[in-house]
PDB file of C-alpha atoms in Angstrom:
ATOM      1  CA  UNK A   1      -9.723   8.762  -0.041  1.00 71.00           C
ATOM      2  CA  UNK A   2     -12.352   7.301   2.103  1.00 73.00           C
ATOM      3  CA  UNK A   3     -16.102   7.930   0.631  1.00 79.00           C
ATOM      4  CA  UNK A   4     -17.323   9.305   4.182  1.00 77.00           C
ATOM      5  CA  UNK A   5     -13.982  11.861   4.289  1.00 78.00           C
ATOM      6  CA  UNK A   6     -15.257  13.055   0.873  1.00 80.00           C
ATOM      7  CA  UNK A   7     -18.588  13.476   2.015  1.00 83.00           C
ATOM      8  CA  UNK A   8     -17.867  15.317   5.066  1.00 81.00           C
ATOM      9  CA  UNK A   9     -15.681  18.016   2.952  1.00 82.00           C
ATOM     10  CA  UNK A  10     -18.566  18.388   0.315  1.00 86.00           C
ATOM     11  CA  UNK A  11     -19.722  21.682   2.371  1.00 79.00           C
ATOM     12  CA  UNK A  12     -19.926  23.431  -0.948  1.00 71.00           C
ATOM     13  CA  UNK A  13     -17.510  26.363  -0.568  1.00 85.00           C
ATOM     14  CA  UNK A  14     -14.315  23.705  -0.831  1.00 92.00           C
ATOM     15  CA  UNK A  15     -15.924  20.534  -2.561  1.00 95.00           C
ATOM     16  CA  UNK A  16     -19.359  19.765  -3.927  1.00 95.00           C
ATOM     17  CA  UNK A  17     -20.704  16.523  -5.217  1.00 93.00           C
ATOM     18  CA  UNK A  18     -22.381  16.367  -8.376  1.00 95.00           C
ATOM     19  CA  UNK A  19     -24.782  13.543 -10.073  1.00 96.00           C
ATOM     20  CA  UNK A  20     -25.236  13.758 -13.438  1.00 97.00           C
ATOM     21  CA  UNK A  21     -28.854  12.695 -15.031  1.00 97.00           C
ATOM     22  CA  UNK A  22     -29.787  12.326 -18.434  1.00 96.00           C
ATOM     23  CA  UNK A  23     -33.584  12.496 -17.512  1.00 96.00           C
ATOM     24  CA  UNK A  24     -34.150  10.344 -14.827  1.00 96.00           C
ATOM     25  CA  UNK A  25     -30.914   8.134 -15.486  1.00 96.00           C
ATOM     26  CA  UNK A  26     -27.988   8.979 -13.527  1.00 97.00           C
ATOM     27  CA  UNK A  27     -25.156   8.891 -15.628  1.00 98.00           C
ATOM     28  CA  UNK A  28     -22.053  10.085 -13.468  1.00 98.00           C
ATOM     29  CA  UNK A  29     -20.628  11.564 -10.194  1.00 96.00           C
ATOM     30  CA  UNK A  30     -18.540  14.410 -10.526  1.00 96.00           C
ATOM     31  CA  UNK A  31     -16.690  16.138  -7.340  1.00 96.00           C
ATOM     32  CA  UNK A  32     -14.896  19.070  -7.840  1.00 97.00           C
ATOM     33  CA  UNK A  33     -12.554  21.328  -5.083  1.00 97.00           C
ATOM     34  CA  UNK A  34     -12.287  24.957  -4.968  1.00 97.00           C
ATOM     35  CA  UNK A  35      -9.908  27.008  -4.377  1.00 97.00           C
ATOM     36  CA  UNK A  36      -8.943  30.743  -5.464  1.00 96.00           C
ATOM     37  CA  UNK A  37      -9.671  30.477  -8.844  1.00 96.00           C
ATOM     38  CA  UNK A  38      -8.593  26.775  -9.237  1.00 97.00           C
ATOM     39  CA  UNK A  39     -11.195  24.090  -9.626  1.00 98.00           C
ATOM     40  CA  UNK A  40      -9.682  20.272  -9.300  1.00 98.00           C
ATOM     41  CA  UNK A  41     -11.606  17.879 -10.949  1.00 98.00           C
ATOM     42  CA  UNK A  42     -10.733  15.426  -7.751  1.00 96.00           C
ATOM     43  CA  UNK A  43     -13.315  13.068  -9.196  1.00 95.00           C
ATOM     44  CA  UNK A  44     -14.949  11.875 -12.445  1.00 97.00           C
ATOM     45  CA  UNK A  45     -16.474   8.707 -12.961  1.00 96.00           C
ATOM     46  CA  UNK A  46     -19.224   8.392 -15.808  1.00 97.00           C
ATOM     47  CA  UNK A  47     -21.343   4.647 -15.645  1.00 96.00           C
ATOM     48  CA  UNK A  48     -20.223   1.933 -16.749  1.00 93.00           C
ATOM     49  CA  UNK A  49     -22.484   0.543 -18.930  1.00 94.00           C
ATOM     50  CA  UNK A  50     -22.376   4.187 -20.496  1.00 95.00           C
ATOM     51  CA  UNK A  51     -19.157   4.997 -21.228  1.00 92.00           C
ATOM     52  CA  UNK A  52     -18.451   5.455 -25.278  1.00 92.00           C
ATOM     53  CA  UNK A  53     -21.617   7.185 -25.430  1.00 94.00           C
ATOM     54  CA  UNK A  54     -20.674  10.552 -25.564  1.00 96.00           C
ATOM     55  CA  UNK A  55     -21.990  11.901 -21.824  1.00 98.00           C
ATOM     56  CA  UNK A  56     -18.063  12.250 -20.714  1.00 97.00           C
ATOM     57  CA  UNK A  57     -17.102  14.338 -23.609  1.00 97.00           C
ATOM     58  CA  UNK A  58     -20.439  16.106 -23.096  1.00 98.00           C
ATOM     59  CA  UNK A  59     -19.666  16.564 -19.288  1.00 98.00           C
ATOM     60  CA  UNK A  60     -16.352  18.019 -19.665  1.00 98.00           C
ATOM     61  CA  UNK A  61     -17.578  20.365 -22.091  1.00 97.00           C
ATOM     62  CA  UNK A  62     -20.200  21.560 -19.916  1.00 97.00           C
ATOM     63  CA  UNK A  63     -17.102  21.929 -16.809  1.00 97.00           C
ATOM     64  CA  UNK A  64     -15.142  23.867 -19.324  1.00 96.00           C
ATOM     65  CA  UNK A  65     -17.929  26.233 -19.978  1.00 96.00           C
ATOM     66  CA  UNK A  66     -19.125  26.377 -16.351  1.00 97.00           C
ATOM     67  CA  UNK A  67     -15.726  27.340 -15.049  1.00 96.00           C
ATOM     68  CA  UNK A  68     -14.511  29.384 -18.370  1.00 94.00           C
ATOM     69  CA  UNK A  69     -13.116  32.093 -16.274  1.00 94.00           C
ATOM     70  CA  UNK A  70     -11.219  29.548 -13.649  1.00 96.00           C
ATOM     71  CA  UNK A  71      -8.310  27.240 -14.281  1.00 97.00           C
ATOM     72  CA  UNK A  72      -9.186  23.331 -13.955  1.00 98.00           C
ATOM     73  CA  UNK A  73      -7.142  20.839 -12.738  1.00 98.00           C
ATOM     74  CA  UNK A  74      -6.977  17.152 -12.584  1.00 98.00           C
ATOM     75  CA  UNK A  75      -4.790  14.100 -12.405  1.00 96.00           C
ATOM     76  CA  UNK A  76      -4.586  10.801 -14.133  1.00 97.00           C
ATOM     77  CA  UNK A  77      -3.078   7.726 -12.983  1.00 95.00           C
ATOM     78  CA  UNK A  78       0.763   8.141 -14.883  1.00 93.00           C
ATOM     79  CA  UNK A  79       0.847   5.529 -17.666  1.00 91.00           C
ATOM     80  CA  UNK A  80       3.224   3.329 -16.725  1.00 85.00           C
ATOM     81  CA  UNK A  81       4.668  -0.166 -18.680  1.00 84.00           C
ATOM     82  CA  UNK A  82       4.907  -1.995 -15.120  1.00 86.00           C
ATOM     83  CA  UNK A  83       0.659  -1.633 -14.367  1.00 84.00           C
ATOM     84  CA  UNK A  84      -1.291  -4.146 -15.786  1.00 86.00           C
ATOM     85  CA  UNK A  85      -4.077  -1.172 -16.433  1.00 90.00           C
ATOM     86  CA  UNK A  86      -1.656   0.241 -18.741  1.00 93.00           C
ATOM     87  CA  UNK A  87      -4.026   0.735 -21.652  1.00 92.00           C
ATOM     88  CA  UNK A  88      -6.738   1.852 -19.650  1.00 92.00           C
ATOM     89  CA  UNK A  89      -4.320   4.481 -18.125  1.00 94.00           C
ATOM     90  CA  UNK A  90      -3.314   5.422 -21.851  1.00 95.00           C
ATOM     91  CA  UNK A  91      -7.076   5.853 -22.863  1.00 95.00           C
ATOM     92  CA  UNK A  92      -8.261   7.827 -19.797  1.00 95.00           C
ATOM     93  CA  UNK A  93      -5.311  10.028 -20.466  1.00 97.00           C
ATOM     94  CA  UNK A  94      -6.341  10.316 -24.269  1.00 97.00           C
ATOM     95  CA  UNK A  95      -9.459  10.902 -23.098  1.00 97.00           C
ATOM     96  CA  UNK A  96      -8.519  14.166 -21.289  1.00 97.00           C
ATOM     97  CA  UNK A  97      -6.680  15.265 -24.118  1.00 97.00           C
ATOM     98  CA  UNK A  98      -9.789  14.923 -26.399  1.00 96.00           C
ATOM     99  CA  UNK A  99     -11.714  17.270 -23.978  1.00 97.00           C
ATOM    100  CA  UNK A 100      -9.182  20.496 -23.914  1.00 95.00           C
ATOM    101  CA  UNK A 101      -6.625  19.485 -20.919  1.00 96.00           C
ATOM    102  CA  UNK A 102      -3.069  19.253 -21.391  1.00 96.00           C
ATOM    103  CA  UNK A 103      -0.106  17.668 -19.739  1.00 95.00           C
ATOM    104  CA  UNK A 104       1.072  20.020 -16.948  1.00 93.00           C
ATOM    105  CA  UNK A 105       4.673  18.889 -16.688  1.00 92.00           C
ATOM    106  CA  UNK A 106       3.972  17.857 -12.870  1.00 92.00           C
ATOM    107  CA  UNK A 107       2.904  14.628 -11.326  1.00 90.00           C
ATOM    108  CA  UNK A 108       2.257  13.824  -7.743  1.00 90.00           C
ATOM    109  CA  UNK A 109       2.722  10.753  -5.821  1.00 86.00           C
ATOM    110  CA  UNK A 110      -0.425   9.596  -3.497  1.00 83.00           C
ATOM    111  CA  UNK A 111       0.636   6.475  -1.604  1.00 79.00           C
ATOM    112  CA  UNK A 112       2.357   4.168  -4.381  1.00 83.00           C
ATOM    113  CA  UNK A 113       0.358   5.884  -6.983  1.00 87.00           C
ATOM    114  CA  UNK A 114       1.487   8.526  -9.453  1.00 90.00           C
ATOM    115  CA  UNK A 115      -0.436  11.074 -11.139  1.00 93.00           C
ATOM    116  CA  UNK A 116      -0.090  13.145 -13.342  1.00 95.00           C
ATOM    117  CA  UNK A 117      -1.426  16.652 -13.623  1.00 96.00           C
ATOM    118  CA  UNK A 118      -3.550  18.437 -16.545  1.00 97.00           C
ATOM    119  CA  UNK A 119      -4.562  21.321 -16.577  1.00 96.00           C
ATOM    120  CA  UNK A 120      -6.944  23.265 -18.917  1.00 96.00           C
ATOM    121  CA  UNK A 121      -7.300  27.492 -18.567  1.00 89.00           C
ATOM    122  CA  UNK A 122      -8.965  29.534 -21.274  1.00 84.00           C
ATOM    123  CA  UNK A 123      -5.856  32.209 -20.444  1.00 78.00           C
ATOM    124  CA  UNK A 124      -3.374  29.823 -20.585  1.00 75.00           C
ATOM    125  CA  UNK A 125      -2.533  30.545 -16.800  1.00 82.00           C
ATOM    126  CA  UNK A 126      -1.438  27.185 -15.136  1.00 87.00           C
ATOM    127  CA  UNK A 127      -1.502  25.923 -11.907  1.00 92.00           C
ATOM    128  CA  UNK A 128       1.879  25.457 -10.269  1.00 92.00           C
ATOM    129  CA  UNK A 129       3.101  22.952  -7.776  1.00 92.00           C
ATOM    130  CA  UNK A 130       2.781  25.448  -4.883  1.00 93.00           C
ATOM    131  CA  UNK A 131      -0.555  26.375  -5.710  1.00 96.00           C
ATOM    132  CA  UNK A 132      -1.377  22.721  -5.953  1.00 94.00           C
ATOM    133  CA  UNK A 133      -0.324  22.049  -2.564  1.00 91.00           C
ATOM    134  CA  UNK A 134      -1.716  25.348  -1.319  1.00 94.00           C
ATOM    135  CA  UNK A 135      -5.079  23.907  -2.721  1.00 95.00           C
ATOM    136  CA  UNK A 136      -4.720  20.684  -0.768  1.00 92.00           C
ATOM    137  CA  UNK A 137      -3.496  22.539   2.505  1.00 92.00           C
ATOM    138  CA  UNK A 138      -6.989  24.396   2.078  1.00 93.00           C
ATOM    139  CA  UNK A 139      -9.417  21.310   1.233  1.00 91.00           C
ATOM    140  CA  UNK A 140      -7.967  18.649   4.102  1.00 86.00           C
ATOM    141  CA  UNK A 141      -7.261  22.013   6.678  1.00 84.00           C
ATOM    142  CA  UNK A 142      -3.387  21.234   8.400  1.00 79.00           C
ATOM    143  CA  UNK A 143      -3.938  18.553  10.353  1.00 74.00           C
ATOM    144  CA  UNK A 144      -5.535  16.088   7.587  1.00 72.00           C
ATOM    145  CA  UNK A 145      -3.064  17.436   5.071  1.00 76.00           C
ATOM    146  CA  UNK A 146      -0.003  17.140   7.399  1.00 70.00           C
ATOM    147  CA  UNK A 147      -1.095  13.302   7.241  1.00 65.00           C
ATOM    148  CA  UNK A 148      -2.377  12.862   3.312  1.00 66.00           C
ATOM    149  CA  UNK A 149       1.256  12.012   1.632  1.00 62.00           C
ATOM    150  CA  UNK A 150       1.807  13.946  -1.103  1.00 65.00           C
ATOM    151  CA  UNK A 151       5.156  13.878  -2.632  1.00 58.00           C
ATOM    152  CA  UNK A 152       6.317  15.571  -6.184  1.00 62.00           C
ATOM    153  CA  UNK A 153       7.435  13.467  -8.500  1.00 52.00           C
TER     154      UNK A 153
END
């Protein structure tokens, strides 16, 4: 998704940006979307030069706490054998696994990319394909969603 589209829907009450500092040092963006009492992780990116340092693990940690009482969501890039990224897939995926989230069973195609969902909920309650959707219906309104291909995979 287009940085300006993401922008625009950071209003707050269905997405908000985030920049993480360590002091003065920004250290990663973060955008989450809301909905009910669903928080998707849309976005997570820590810096570069950073990463293996700790701040991601740190970060989660902090979401996980932040949103105790909400289930989060988020998706991976599917590891898949015919990516040349497939390691890096793997690791991010690891990763996620390391910080509390688990494989949700679902995946969603986006374009010619597949995800894959993960989910972590301090009750155990996860988020199901409808509510997914239902999410995204909410955050792009019905005319950007009607366009934003989505298909379950």
């Amino acid at each position: 998704m287009p940085l300006f589209m993401l922008l625009c829907k950071a209003n707050g009450t269905r997405a908000k940006f985030f920049t993480v500092f360590d002091g003065e040092m920004p250290v990663a963006l973060l955008y989450n979307v809301y909905y009910r009492d669903i928080v998707y992780v849309f976005y997570f990116a820590v810096n570069n030069n950073l990463r293996g340092g700790g701040y991601g693990s740190r970060i989660m940690k902090t979401i996980r706490q932040k949103y105790k009482n909400r289930r989060l969501i988020l998706a991976v890039e599917k590891p898949d054998e015919n990516y040349e990224n497939i390691a890096q897939r793997i690791k991010r995926l690891d990763f996620y696994k390391c910080c509390g989230f688990e494989q949700s069973g679902n995946s969603v195609k986006e374009g010619k990319v597949i995800y894959e969902l993960l989910a972590h909920s301090e009750n155990e309650s996860r988020v199901d394909m409808k509510e997914y959707y239902e999410l995204m219906k909410n955050y792009f309104g019905k005319g950007l969603f009607a366009l934003y291909k989505i298909a379950n995979r």
